[in-house]
Coordinates of N, CA and C in Angstrom, one line a residue:
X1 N 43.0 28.7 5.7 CA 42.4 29.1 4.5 C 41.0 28.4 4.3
X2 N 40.0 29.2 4.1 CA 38.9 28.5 3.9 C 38.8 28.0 2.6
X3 N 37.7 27.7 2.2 CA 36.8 27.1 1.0 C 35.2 27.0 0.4
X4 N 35.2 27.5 -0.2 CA 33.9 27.5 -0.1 C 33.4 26.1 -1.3
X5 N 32.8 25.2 -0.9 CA 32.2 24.3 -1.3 C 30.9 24.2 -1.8
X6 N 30.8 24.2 -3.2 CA 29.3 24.4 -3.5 C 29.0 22.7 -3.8
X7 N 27.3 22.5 -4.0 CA 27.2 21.4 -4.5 C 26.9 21.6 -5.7
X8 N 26.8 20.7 -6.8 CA 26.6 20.4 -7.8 C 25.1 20.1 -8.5
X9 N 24.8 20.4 -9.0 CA 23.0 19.9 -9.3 C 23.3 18.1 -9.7
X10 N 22.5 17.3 -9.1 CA 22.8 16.0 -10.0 C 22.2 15.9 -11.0
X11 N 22.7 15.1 -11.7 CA 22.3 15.1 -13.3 C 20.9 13.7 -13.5
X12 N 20.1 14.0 -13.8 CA 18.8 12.9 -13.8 C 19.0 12.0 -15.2
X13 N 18.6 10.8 -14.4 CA 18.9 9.4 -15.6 C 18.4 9.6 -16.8
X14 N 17.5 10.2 -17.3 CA 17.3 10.5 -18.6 C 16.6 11.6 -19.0
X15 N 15.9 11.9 -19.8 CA 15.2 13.0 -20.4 C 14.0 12.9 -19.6
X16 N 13.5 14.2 -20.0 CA 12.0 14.6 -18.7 C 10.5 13.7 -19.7
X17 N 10.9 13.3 -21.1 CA 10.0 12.2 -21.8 C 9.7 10.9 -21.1
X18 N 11.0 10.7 -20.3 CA 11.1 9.4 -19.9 C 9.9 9.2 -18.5
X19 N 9.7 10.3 -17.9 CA 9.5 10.2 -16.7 C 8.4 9.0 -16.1
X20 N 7.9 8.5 -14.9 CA 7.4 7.2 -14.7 C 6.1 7.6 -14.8
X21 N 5.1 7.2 -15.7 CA 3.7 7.3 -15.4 C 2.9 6.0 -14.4
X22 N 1.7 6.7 -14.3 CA 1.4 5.1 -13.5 C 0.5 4.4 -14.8
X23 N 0.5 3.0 -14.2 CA -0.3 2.0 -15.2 C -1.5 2.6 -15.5
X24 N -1.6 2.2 -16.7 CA -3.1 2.8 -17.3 C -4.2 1.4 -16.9
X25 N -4.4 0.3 -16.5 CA -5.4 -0.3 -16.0 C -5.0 0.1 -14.2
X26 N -6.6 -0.5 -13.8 CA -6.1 -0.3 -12.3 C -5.8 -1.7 -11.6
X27 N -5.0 -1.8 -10.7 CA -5.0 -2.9 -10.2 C -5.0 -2.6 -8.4
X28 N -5.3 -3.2 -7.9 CA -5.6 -3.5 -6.2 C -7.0 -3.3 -6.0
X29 N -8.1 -2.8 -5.3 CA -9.3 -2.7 -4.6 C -9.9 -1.8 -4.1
X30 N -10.9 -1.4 -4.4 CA -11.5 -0.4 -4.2 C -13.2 -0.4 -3.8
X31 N -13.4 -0.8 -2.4 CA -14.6 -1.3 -2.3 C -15.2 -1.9 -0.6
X32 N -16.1 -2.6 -0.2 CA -16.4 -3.0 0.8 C -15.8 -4.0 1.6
X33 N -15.6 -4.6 2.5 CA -14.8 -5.0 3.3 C -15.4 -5.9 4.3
X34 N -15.0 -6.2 5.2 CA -15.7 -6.6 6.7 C -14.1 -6.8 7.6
X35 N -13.8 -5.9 8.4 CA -12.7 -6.1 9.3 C -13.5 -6.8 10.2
X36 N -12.4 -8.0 10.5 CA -12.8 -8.8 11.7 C -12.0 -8.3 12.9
X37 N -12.3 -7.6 13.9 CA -11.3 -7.2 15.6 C -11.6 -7.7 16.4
X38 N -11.3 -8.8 17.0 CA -11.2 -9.7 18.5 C -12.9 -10.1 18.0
X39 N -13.8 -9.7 18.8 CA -15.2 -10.7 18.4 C -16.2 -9.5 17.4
X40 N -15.7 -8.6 17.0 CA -16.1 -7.7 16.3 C -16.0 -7.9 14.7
X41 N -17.6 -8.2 14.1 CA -17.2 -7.7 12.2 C -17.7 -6.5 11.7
X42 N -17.1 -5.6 11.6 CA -17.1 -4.3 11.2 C -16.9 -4.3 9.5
X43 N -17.9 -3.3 9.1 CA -18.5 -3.2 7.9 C -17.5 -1.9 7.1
X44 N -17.0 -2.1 6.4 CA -15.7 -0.6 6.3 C -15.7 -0.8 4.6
X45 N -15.1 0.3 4.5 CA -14.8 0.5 2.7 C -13.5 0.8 2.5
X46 N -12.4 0.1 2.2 CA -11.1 -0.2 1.7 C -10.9 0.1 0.4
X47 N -9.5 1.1 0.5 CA -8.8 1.3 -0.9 C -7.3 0.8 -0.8
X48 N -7.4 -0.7 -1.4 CA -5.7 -1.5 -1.4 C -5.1 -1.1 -2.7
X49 N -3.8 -1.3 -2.3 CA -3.2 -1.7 -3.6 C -1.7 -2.3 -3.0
X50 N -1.1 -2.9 -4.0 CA 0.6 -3.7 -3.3 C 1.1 -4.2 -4.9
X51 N 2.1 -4.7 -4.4 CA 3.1 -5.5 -5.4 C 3.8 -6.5 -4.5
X52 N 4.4 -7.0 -5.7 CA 5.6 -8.0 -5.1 C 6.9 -8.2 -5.1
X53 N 7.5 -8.0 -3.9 CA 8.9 -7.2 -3.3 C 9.7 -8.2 -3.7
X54 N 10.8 -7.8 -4.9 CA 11.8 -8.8 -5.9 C 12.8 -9.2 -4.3
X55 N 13.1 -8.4 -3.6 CA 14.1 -8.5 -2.4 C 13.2 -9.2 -1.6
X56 N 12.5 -9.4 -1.2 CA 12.0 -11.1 -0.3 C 11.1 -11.9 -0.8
X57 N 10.9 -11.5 -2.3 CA 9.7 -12.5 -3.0 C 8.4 -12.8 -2.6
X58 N 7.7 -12.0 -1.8 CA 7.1 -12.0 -1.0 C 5.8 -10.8 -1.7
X59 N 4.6 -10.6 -1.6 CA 3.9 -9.9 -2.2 C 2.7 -9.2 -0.6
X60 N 3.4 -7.4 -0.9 CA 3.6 -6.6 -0.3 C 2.0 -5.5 -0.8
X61 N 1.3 -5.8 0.0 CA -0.3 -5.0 0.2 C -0.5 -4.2 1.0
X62 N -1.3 -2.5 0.9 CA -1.0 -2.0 1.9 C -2.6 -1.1 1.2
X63 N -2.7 0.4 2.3 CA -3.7 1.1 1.4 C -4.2 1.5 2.7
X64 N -5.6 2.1 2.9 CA -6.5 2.5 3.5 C -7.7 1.9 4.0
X65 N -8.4 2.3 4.9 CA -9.7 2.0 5.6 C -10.5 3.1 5.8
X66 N -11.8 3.6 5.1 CA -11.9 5.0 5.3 C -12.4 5.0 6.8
X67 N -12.6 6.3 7.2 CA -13.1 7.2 8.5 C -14.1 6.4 8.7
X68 N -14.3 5.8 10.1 CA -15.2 5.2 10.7 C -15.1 5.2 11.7
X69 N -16.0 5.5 12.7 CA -16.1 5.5 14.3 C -15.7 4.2 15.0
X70 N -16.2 3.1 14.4 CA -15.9 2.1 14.9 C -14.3 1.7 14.8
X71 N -14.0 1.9 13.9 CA -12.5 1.4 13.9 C -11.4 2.2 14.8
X72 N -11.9 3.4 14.3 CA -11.1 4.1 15.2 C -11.1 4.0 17.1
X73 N -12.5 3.3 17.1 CA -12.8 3.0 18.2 C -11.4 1.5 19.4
X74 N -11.5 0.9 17.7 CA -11.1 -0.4 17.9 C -9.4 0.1 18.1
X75 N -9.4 0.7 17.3 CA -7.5 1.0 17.2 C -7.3 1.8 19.1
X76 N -8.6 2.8 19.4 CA -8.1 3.2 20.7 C -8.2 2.3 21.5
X77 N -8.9 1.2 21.4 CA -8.9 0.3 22.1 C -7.5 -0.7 22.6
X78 N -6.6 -0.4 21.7 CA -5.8 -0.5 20.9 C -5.2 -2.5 20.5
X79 N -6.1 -2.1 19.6 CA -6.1 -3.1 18.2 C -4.9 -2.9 17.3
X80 N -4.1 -3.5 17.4 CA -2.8 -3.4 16.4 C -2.9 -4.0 14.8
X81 N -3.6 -5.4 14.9 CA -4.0 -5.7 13.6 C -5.2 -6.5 13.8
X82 N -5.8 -7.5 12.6 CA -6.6 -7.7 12.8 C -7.3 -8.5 11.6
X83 N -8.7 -8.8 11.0 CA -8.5 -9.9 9.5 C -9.3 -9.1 8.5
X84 N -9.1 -9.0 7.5 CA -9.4 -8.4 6.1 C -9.9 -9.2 5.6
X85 N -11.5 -9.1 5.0 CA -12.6 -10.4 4.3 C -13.1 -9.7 3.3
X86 N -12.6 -9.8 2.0 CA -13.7 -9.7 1.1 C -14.2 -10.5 0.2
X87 N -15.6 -10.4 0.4 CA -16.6 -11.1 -0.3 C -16.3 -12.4 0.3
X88 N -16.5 -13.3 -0.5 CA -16.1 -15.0 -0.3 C -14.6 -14.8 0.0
X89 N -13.8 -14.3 -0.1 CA -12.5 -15.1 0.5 C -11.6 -15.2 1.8
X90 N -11.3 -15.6 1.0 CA -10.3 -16.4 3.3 C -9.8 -14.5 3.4
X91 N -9.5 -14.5 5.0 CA -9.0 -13.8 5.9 C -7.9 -13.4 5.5
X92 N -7.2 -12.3 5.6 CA -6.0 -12.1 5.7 C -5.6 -10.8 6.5
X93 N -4.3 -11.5 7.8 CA -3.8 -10.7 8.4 C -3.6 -9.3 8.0
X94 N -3.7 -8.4 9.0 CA -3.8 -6.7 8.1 C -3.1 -5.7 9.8
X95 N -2.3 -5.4 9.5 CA -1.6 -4.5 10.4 C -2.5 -3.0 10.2
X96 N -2.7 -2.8 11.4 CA -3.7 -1.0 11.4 C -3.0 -0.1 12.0
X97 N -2.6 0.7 11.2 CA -0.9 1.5 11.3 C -1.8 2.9 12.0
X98 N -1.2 4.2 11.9 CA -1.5 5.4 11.7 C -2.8 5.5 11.5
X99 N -3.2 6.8 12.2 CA -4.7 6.9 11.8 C -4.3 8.7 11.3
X100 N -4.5 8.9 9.9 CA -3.9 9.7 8.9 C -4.5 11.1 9.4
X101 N -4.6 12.5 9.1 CA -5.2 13.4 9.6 C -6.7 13.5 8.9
X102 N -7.4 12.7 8.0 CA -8.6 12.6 7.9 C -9.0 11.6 8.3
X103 N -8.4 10.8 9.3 CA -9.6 9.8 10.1 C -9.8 8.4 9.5
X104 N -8.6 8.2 8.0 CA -8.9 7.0 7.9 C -7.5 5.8 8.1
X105 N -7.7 4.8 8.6 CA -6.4 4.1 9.0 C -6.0 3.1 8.3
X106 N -4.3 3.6 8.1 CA -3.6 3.2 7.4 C -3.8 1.5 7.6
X107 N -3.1 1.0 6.9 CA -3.2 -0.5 6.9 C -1.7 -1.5 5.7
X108 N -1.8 -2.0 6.2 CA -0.4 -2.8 5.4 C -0.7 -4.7 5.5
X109 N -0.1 -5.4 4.9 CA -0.1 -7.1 5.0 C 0.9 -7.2 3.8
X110 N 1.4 -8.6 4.3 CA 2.4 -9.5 3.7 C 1.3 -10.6 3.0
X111 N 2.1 -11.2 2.0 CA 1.4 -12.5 1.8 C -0.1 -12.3 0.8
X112 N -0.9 -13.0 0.7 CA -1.8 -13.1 -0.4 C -3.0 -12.2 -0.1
X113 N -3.2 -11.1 -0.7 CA -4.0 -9.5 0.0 C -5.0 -10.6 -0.4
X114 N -6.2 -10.1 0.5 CA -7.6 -9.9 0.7 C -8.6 -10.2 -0.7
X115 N -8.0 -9.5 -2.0 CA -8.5 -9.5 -3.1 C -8.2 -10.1 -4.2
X116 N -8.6 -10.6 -4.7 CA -8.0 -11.6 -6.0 C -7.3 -10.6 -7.2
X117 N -5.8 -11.5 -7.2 CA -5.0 -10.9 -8.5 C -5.3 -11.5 -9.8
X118 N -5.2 -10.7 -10.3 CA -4.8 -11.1 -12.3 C -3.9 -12.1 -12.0
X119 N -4.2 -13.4 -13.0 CA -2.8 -14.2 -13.4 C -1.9 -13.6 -14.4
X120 N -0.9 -14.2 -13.6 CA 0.4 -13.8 -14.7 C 1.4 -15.0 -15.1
X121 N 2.1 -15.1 -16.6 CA 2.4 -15.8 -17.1 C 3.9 -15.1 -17.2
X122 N 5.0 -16.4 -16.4 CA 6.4 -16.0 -16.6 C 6.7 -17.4 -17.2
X123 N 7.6 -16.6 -18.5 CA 8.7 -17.3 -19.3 C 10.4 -17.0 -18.5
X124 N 10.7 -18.4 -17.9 CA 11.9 -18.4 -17.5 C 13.2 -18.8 -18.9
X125 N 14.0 -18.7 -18.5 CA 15.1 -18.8 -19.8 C 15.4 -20.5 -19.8
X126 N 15.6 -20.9 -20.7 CA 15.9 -22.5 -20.9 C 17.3 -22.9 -20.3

């Protein structure tokens, strides 16, 4: 005997009012750069953004590098990661992932991104 088994539509956590907008300020980076690769400083324009991952506590940066000859050059070279400078601050390690179908390459980092965050003020419970 067969059966025919349908699925069910699942039912969504609340009303379509609820749905997630994004933050209305911006936060992450949007601007000039200098990738450092082996003895190379390459001049690039970066679009970051990240958070901070409650499951390893750890603050999780990622984003883009636009289309440039040079990098792309560097990734066939093959450059796997490499240091992220902007303006005055220290270096930070940057993984050069995918190079996207418009030519610009992906990018990801762990730890304290490249660009200065907003402070934030946590009240722990007594």
């Amino acid at each position: 005997m067969s059966r025919s088994l349908r699925r069910r539509p699942r039912r969504r956590g609340g009303p379509r009012s609820m749905a997630w907008l994004p933050p209305e300020e911006e936060t992450g980076y949007d601007g000039g750069a200098v990738l450092l690769v082996g003895d190379q400083a390459l001049e690039v324009t970066v679009h970051l953004g990240g958070h901070l991952e409650p499951l390893d506590g750890r603050f999780h940066w990622y984003g883009r590098i636009d289309r440039s000859t040079a990098v792309t050059a560097a990734k066939d070279a093959g450059a796997a990661s490499a240091a992220l400078v902007i303006g005055d601050g220290a270096p930070a390690t940057v993984r050069l992932a995918e190079i996207d179908p418009w030519g610009h390459v992906q990018v990801s980092g762990t730890g304290p991104p490249p660009y200065p965050l907003d402070a934030v003020e946590v009240e722990l419970p007594a």
